[in-house]
Amino acid sequence: MAEDGHIEISEDIRELSFEAALAELETIVDRLERGDVALEASIEIYQRGSQLRAYCNEKLRDAQMRIEKISDGGASAQPLDEE
């Protein structure tokens, strides 16, 4: 993790598509939830999972900004109806 609290994302993760990163993150979550991974391996895959989560969040934010820009820049994010 960088000094400012942001997670540094490795280059191999940055080369993944959003879908590939999400699939790998889901696999990591499954492995950790099963609890059949040794402690050191758990820490390593948890760290990779944190990077994947940060990368997926970054990709989603970028996509949202692109959509707003396509909508003439006048569109703003609004919550769905709360019924």
Coordinates of C-alpha atoms in Angstrom, one line a residue:
M1 CA 0.0 0.0 0.0
A2 CA 1.3 3.5 -0.8
E3 CA 2.0 6.0 2.0
D4 CA -1.2 8.0 1.1
G5 CA -3.4 5.0 1.7
H6 CA -4.0 4.1 -1.9
I7 CA -3.4 0.6 -3.0
E8 CA -0.6 0.2 -5.7
I9 CA -1.9 -1.9 -8.5
S10 CA 0.6 -4.2 -10.1
E11 CA 1.2 -4.1 -13.9
D12 CA 0.0 -7.6 -14.5
I13 CA -3.4 -6.7 -13.0
R14 CA -3.6 -3.5 -15.1
E15 CA -3.3 -5.6 -18.2
L16 CA -6.5 -7.5 -17.3
S17 CA -9.9 -6.7 -18.6
F18 CA -12.5 -5.7 -16.0
E19 CA -14.2 -9.1 -16.5
A20 CA -11.0 -11.1 -16.0
A21 CA -10.1 -9.1 -12.9
L22 CA -13.6 -9.6 -11.4
A23 CA -13.5 -13.3 -12.1
E24 CA -10.1 -13.6 -10.4
L25 CA -11.3 -11.6 -7.5
E26 CA -14.3 -13.9 -7.1
T27 CA -12.0 -17.0 -7.2
I28 CA -9.9 -15.4 -4.4
V29 CA -13.0 -14.7 -2.3
D30 CA -14.1 -18.3 -2.7
R31 CA -10.7 -19.6 -1.7
L32 CA -10.5 -17.4 1.4
E33 CA -14.1 -18.2 2.4
R34 CA -13.4 -22.0 2.2
G35 CA -10.5 -21.5 4.7
D36 CA -8.4 -24.2 3.2
V37 CA -5.5 -21.9 2.4
A38 CA -2.4 -21.7 4.6
L39 CA -1.9 -18.5 6.5
E40 CA 1.0 -17.1 4.4
A41 CA -0.8 -18.0 1.2
S42 CA -4.0 -16.4 2.5
I43 CA -2.1 -13.1 3.2
E44 CA -0.6 -13.1 -0.3
I45 CA -3.9 -13.8 -2.1
Y46 CA -5.7 -11.3 0.1
Q47 CA -3.2 -8.7 -1.0
R48 CA -3.8 -9.6 -4.6
G49 CA -7.5 -9.5 -4.0
S50 CA -7.2 -6.0 -2.6
Q51 CA -5.3 -4.9 -5.7
L52 CA -8.0 -6.5 -7.9
R53 CA -10.8 -4.8 -6.0
A54 CA -9.1 -1.4 -6.3
Y55 CA -8.5 -2.0 -10.1
C56 CA -12.2 -3.0 -10.6
N57 CA -13.4 0.1 -8.7
E58 CA -11.1 2.3 -10.8
K59 CA -12.4 0.7 -14.0
L60 CA -16.0 1.3 -12.9
R61 CA -15.3 4.9 -12.0
D62 CA -13.7 5.5 -15.4
A63 CA -16.7 3.9 -17.1
Q64 CA -19.1 6.1 -15.2
M65 CA -17.2 9.2 -16.1
R66 CA -17.2 8.2 -19.8
I67 CA -20.9 7.6 -19.7
E68 CA -21.5 11.0 -18.1
K69 CA -19.3 12.7 -20.8
I70 CA -21.2 10.9 -23.6
S71 CA -24.4 12.3 -22.1
D72 CA -23.3 15.8 -23.0
G73 CA -21.6 16.3 -19.7
G74 CA -24.9 17.5 -18.3
A75 CA -25.9 14.2 -16.8
S76 CA -25.2 13.5 -13.2
A77 CA -25.4 10.3 -11.2
Q78 CA -28.7 9.9 -9.6
P79 CA -30.0 7.1 -7.3
L80 CA -32.7 4.7 -8.6
D81 CA -36.2 5.2 -7.3
E82 CA -36.2 4.3 -3.6
E83 CA -39.5 2.6 -3.1

